[in-house]
Every structure is written in C-alpha cells, then in structure tokens.
C-alpha cells in the first residue's frame, strides 16, 4: 500500500468518523478502513498507526509504502548516475524528484495532464512509437492506448525501481505492447532500422544534464528511424522562459538541418517535428 499526505490528511482530523474511505494506491482506488485505539485498520488486518500518519502528513514531498507494519519512504540513490530519486505526490499522478527537481510540470497542472498534452501534440500516435526517456512510464503508457507497439528507453535502472513501487506506473510492466530497454537513447537509436517508427516522443533531461540528447547526431538519427511523414514531439520547457527560448532556438535550427519541418507547440512546452 502506498500513501501520501493527500490520502492520510483526513485520518488526522479530530472529528473523523470511525469508518472512512481511503486510497491505498495514491488515488487509483478506495477501500474502507476502521479507526482503532492504535490507528486505522484495513480489511487485511494491517494498521496504519497514528504516528505513521503524522510522519506522512509532515512530509508533503514524499510517498510512503506500508508493508508488514513498516513505513518506508519511496526513494532510491543511484550509484550509476550519482542521483537521488524519490516519488513526489500530487493531487493525481505522482511525479519523480531527481535530486530534488521534479521531472514533470506540476505548477497549475499534474503529471498525467502534462503527459496528455505531449501525446495530443502528436495527434493520436499509432503504429510503432519510440519514447526516449521512460521516467515513470506515463508517456509510454498513454501512447500504448493507440499504438501498436511502444519501445521506451530508460538510462538508469534505479528509475525502474521507483516505477515498480508507483501504482500509476503498473501498465509499464503489464501492458504487452510496451517494451522497456535500459541504456542511453543516444546509443540505442542506432540499433533501429531505417523508417521503423511512426512517431517519437523525445522528453530528455535538461540540456545541462544530457547535452548529447540535443545534438545534431541525435536528430539525424531520429530522422533516419522515422517513417516518411512520421512525427516527433520534442519537449523543451517553458518557451517564455529565457532558458526555454534559448534551448528552443538551437533545437529548431538542428531539427531543420536534419530535414524536419518544425511547428512550435507552446501549450505542450515543446516542438512538433515532421519528416
């Protein structure tokens, strides 16, 4: 069972009823629990104690797993990238903090809505889809609703560990249309044959963290593996910010040099490139 303060806050109210509904999976479903002298009891017999509830409510940037009466924060340190990953709650789908920085837009939106805008920019992707940065898997999961096959690439195995703990990422492992590869997208795009993909979703880390994923070589490879008339959505960041505008100008220049026709998609904070 996974909780955040969004689920446990009502449990700390003084006038809470003795029976109450709570989500055991960050808002995806609900179960009824009973108040006891020690805490709140689930039908399985597991008890979320008052002290555990206090701990969850005090940490609004974290999600916690309750297993065998032990409460554990969902977090992983990667010796591979030397980064710290943790699951951060929102009112809907959680995001992931990468060394304290959210990997999704969460200001005036939620990660699931943010992902939906990226997918809509591709105008209902179909056929074979490449997702170059798995993260929590939301992009691959949404793309798989209309695609024949989605290949998604994640650099760091530690991120997959966070996905396995996240209820909103379950379809990443259960949907047979999704294939997850571990490695650097810059290298793995070379294994695909010419014209294999109908669409690409490129949502890389920031330019400062992964400059090679914004390189001319990367965009040339994307052009090669896309079918004729294939489309790519490239997430950039806020186009009205100084950094977003600067990165966007360079990206547009290199995409055009690779052969793409380019259309800004400001609402989705990115660029649509068509072969």
Tab-separated table of C-alpha atoms in Angstrom, residues 60-273:
chain	number	residue	atom	x	y	z
A	60	UNK	CA	4.366	16.711	1.795
A	61	UNK	CA	7.010	15.971	-0.864
A	62	UNK	CA	7.149	12.208	-0.305
A	63	UNK	CA	5.186	8.992	-0.815
A	64	UNK	CA	5.387	6.093	1.624
A	65	UNK	CA	4.905	2.351	1.369
A	66	UNK	CA	3.300	0.401	4.217
A	67	UNK	CA	4.355	-3.240	4.293
A	68	UNK	CA	4.284	-5.617	7.266
A	69	UNK	CA	3.541	-2.667	9.568
A	70	UNK	CA	6.737	-0.919	8.422
A	71	UNK	CA	6.524	2.509	6.779
A	72	UNK	CA	9.191	3.285	4.210
A	73	UNK	CA	9.738	6.359	2.060
A	74	UNK	CA	9.893	5.581	-1.676
A	75	UNK	CA	13.385	6.698	-2.609
A	76	UNK	CA	16.473	5.310	-4.317
A	77	UNK	CA	20.059	6.520	-4.671
A	78	UNK	CA	21.743	5.541	-7.924
A	79	UNK	CA	25.457	4.852	-7.856
A	80	UNK	CA	25.289	4.746	-11.671
A	81	UNK	CA	24.238	8.372	-12.150
A	82	UNK	CA	25.023	9.607	-8.627
A	83	UNK	CA	21.476	10.915	-8.413
A	84	UNK	CA	18.803	10.613	-5.740
A	85	UNK	CA	15.308	9.669	-6.874
A	86	UNK	CA	12.087	9.842	-4.882
A	87	UNK	CA	8.360	9.731	-5.578
A	88	UNK	CA	6.579	13.052	-5.003
A	89	UNK	CA	2.775	13.190	-4.668
A	90	UNK	CA	0.393	15.498	-6.473
A	91	UNK	CA	-3.398	15.600	-6.368
A	92	UNK	CA	-3.388	12.954	-9.118
A	93	UNK	CA	-0.420	11.052	-10.572
A	94	UNK	CA	2.840	11.487	-8.629
A	95	UNK	CA	5.982	12.854	-10.191
A	96	UNK	CA	9.573	11.850	-9.531
A	97	UNK	CA	12.129	14.108	-7.901
A	98	UNK	CA	15.581	13.807	-9.449
A	99	UNK	CA	17.997	15.176	-6.859
A	100	UNK	CA	15.147	17.398	-5.664
A	101	UNK	CA	13.945	18.576	-9.093
A	102	UNK	CA	10.506	17.435	-10.381
A	103	UNK	CA	10.667	15.617	-13.714
A	104	UNK	CA	7.152	16.773	-14.678
A	105	UNK	CA	5.411	20.103	-14.831
A	106	UNK	CA	3.407	20.423	-11.617
A	107	UNK	CA	2.626	24.143	-11.460
A	108	UNK	CA	-1.076	24.572	-12.343
A	109	UNK	CA	-1.159	21.025	-13.705
A	110	UNK	CA	-0.461	17.404	-12.781
A	111	UNK	CA	1.909	14.883	-14.402
A	112	UNK	CA	-0.923	12.947	-16.073
A	113	UNK	CA	-2.324	16.138	-17.652
A	114	UNK	CA	1.185	17.234	-18.654
A	115	UNK	CA	1.744	13.854	-20.346
A	116	UNK	CA	-1.613	14.031	-22.118
A	117	UNK	CA	-0.636	17.351	-23.711
A	118	UNK	CA	2.562	15.825	-25.086
A	119	UNK	CA	0.644	12.909	-26.579
A	120	UNK	CA	-2.018	15.209	-28.057
A	121	UNK	CA	0.732	17.198	-29.783
A	122	UNK	CA	1.403	14.051	-31.837
A	123	UNK	CA	-2.263	13.918	-32.879
A	124	UNK	CA	-3.097	10.391	-31.670
A	125	UNK	CA	0.082	8.339	-32.234
A	126	UNK	CA	-0.277	4.943	-33.905
A	127	UNK	CA	1.923	2.113	-35.175
A	128	UNK	CA	5.409	1.846	-33.674
A	129	UNK	CA	6.287	4.561	-31.142
A	130	UNK	CA	9.652	5.389	-29.556
A	131	UNK	CA	9.740	7.016	-26.104
A	132	UNK	CA	13.325	8.065	-25.458
A	133	UNK	CA	13.082	8.722	-21.715
A	134	UNK	CA	10.906	6.346	-19.691
A	135	UNK	CA	10.890	8.142	-16.351
A	136	UNK	CA	7.752	6.972	-14.539
A	137	UNK	CA	6.415	5.473	-17.766
A	138	UNK	CA	3.411	7.774	-18.159
A	139	UNK	CA	4.295	8.684	-21.756
A	140	UNK	CA	4.716	5.064	-22.815
A	141	UNK	CA	1.504	4.051	-21.049
A	142	UNK	CA	-0.589	6.767	-22.696
A	143	UNK	CA	0.976	6.209	-26.126
A	144	UNK	CA	0.193	2.486	-25.888
A	145	UNK	CA	-3.536	3.264	-25.809
A	146	UNK	CA	-3.489	3.938	-29.556
A	147	UNK	CA	-0.140	2.498	-30.689
A	148	UNK	CA	0.628	-0.977	-31.961
A	149	UNK	CA	3.918	-1.072	-30.038
A	150	UNK	CA	5.838	1.302	-27.775
A	151	UNK	CA	9.564	0.985	-27.164
A	152	UNK	CA	10.677	3.071	-24.206
A	153	UNK	CA	14.267	3.667	-23.093
A	154	UNK	CA	15.486	4.398	-19.559
A	155	UNK	CA	19.099	5.235	-18.743
A	156	UNK	CA	19.107	4.399	-15.028
A	157	UNK	CA	17.862	1.071	-13.580
A	158	UNK	CA	17.180	2.897	-10.296
A	159	UNK	CA	14.350	4.757	-12.025
A	160	UNK	CA	12.728	1.427	-12.890
A	161	UNK	CA	12.805	0.566	-9.181
A	162	UNK	CA	10.771	3.716	-8.476
A	163	UNK	CA	8.362	2.753	-11.272
A	164	UNK	CA	7.793	-0.662	-9.704
A	165	UNK	CA	6.752	1.000	-6.452
A	166	UNK	CA	4.486	3.559	-8.153
A	167	UNK	CA	0.878	2.378	-8.646
A	168	UNK	CA	0.442	4.782	-11.573
A	169	UNK	CA	3.278	3.009	-13.436
A	170	UNK	CA	1.816	-0.515	-13.314
A	171	UNK	CA	0.917	-0.688	-17.003
A	172	UNK	CA	4.576	-0.158	-17.872
A	173	UNK	CA	5.131	-3.761	-16.767
A	174	UNK	CA	1.738	-5.325	-17.511
A	175	UNK	CA	0.927	-3.961	-20.978
A	176	UNK	CA	2.330	-6.368	-23.606
A	177	UNK	CA	2.517	-3.537	-26.155
A	178	UNK	CA	5.239	-1.806	-24.117
A	179	UNK	CA	8.900	-2.873	-24.325
A	180	UNK	CA	11.345	-1.224	-21.930
A	181	UNK	CA	15.060	-1.006	-22.777
A	182	UNK	CA	17.828	0.051	-20.391
A	183	UNK	CA	20.587	2.229	-21.793
A	184	UNK	CA	21.436	5.601	-23.310
A	185	UNK	CA	18.985	6.636	-26.033
A	186	UNK	CA	21.850	8.238	-27.932
A	187	UNK	CA	23.399	4.794	-28.399
A	188	UNK	CA	20.268	2.668	-28.646
A	189	UNK	CA	18.673	4.611	-31.508
A	190	UNK	CA	21.477	3.222	-33.683
A	191	UNK	CA	20.083	-0.326	-33.416
A	192	UNK	CA	16.791	0.506	-35.131
A	193	UNK	CA	16.334	0.109	-38.860
A	194	UNK	CA	15.530	2.996	-41.185
A	195	UNK	CA	11.908	4.123	-41.103
A	196	UNK	CA	10.896	1.818	-38.234
A	197	UNK	CA	8.884	4.279	-36.123
A	198	UNK	CA	5.685	6.148	-36.902
A	199	UNK	CA	6.312	8.613	-34.079
A	200	UNK	CA	8.900	9.571	-31.463
A	201	UNK	CA	8.388	11.255	-28.100
A	202	UNK	CA	11.628	12.908	-27.011
A	203	UNK	CA	11.441	14.258	-23.452
A	204	UNK	CA	15.089	14.310	-22.351
A	205	UNK	CA	16.638	15.690	-19.163
A	206	UNK	CA	17.778	19.302	-19.307
A	207	UNK	CA	20.445	20.351	-21.774
A	208	UNK	CA	22.956	20.782	-18.938
A	209	UNK	CA	22.454	17.164	-17.805
A	210	UNK	CA	22.218	15.445	-21.202
A	211	UNK	CA	23.518	17.707	-23.947
A	212	UNK	CA	24.173	14.793	-26.303
A	213	UNK	CA	20.413	14.140	-26.466
A	214	UNK	CA	20.019	17.582	-28.070
A	215	UNK	CA	22.844	17.086	-30.579
A	216	UNK	CA	22.780	17.105	-34.377
A	217	UNK	CA	23.777	13.430	-34.375
A	218	UNK	CA	20.713	12.621	-32.260
A	219	UNK	CA	18.329	14.490	-34.554
A	220	UNK	CA	19.894	12.939	-37.652
A	221	UNK	CA	19.299	9.506	-36.107
A	222	UNK	CA	15.674	10.382	-35.343
A	223	UNK	CA	15.152	11.425	-38.950
A	224	UNK	CA	16.606	8.137	-40.191
A	225	UNK	CA	14.472	5.848	-37.999
A	226	UNK	CA	11.193	7.724	-38.620
A	227	UNK	CA	8.902	6.686	-41.455
A	228	UNK	CA	8.132	9.241	-44.169
A	229	UNK	CA	5.574	11.708	-42.755
A	230	UNK	CA	6.441	10.422	-39.269
A	231	UNK	CA	6.244	12.895	-36.393
A	232	UNK	CA	8.280	13.634	-33.287
A	233	UNK	CA	7.289	15.641	-30.235
A	234	UNK	CA	10.339	17.184	-28.562
A	235	UNK	CA	9.790	18.587	-25.049
A	236	UNK	CA	11.784	21.773	-24.459
A	237	UNK	CA	10.405	23.554	-21.406
A	238	UNK	CA	8.617	26.848	-20.932
A	239	UNK	CA	9.090	28.744	-24.229
A	240	UNK	CA	8.514	32.035	-22.419
A	241	UNK	CA	11.446	31.492	-20.062
A	242	UNK	CA	14.935	32.636	-21.026
A	243	UNK	CA	16.377	29.112	-20.903
A	244	UNK	CA	13.429	27.560	-22.760
A	245	UNK	CA	13.609	30.136	-25.536
A	246	UNK	CA	17.380	29.737	-25.868
A	247	UNK	CA	17.261	25.932	-25.957
A	248	UNK	CA	14.300	26.030	-28.336
A	249	UNK	CA	16.124	28.171	-30.900
A	250	UNK	CA	19.058	25.767	-31.033
A	251	UNK	CA	16.788	22.714	-31.210
A	252	UNK	CA	14.736	24.167	-34.085
A	253	UNK	CA	17.887	25.004	-36.018
A	254	UNK	CA	19.307	21.479	-35.668
A	255	UNK	CA	15.971	19.772	-36.389
A	256	UNK	CA	15.627	21.727	-39.629
A	257	UNK	CA	19.188	20.874	-40.561
A	258	UNK	CA	18.292	17.180	-40.082
A	259	UNK	CA	15.437	17.636	-42.556
A	260	UNK	CA	12.400	18.102	-40.310
A	261	UNK	CA	9.540	20.548	-40.750
A	262	UNK	CA	9.090	22.229	-37.373
A	263	UNK	CA	5.993	23.578	-35.593
A	264	UNK	CA	6.175	25.049	-32.059
A	265	UNK	CA	3.661	23.584	-29.580
A	266	UNK	CA	3.714	26.180	-26.821
A	267	UNK	CA	0.904	24.721	-24.720
A	268	UNK	CA	2.757	21.396	-24.526
A	269	UNK	CA	6.086	23.207	-23.917
A	270	UNK	CA	7.668	21.606	-26.958
A	271	UNK	CA	8.137	21.304	-30.693
A	272	UNK	CA	6.472	19.061	-33.277
A	273	UNK	CA	8.884	17.897	-35.969
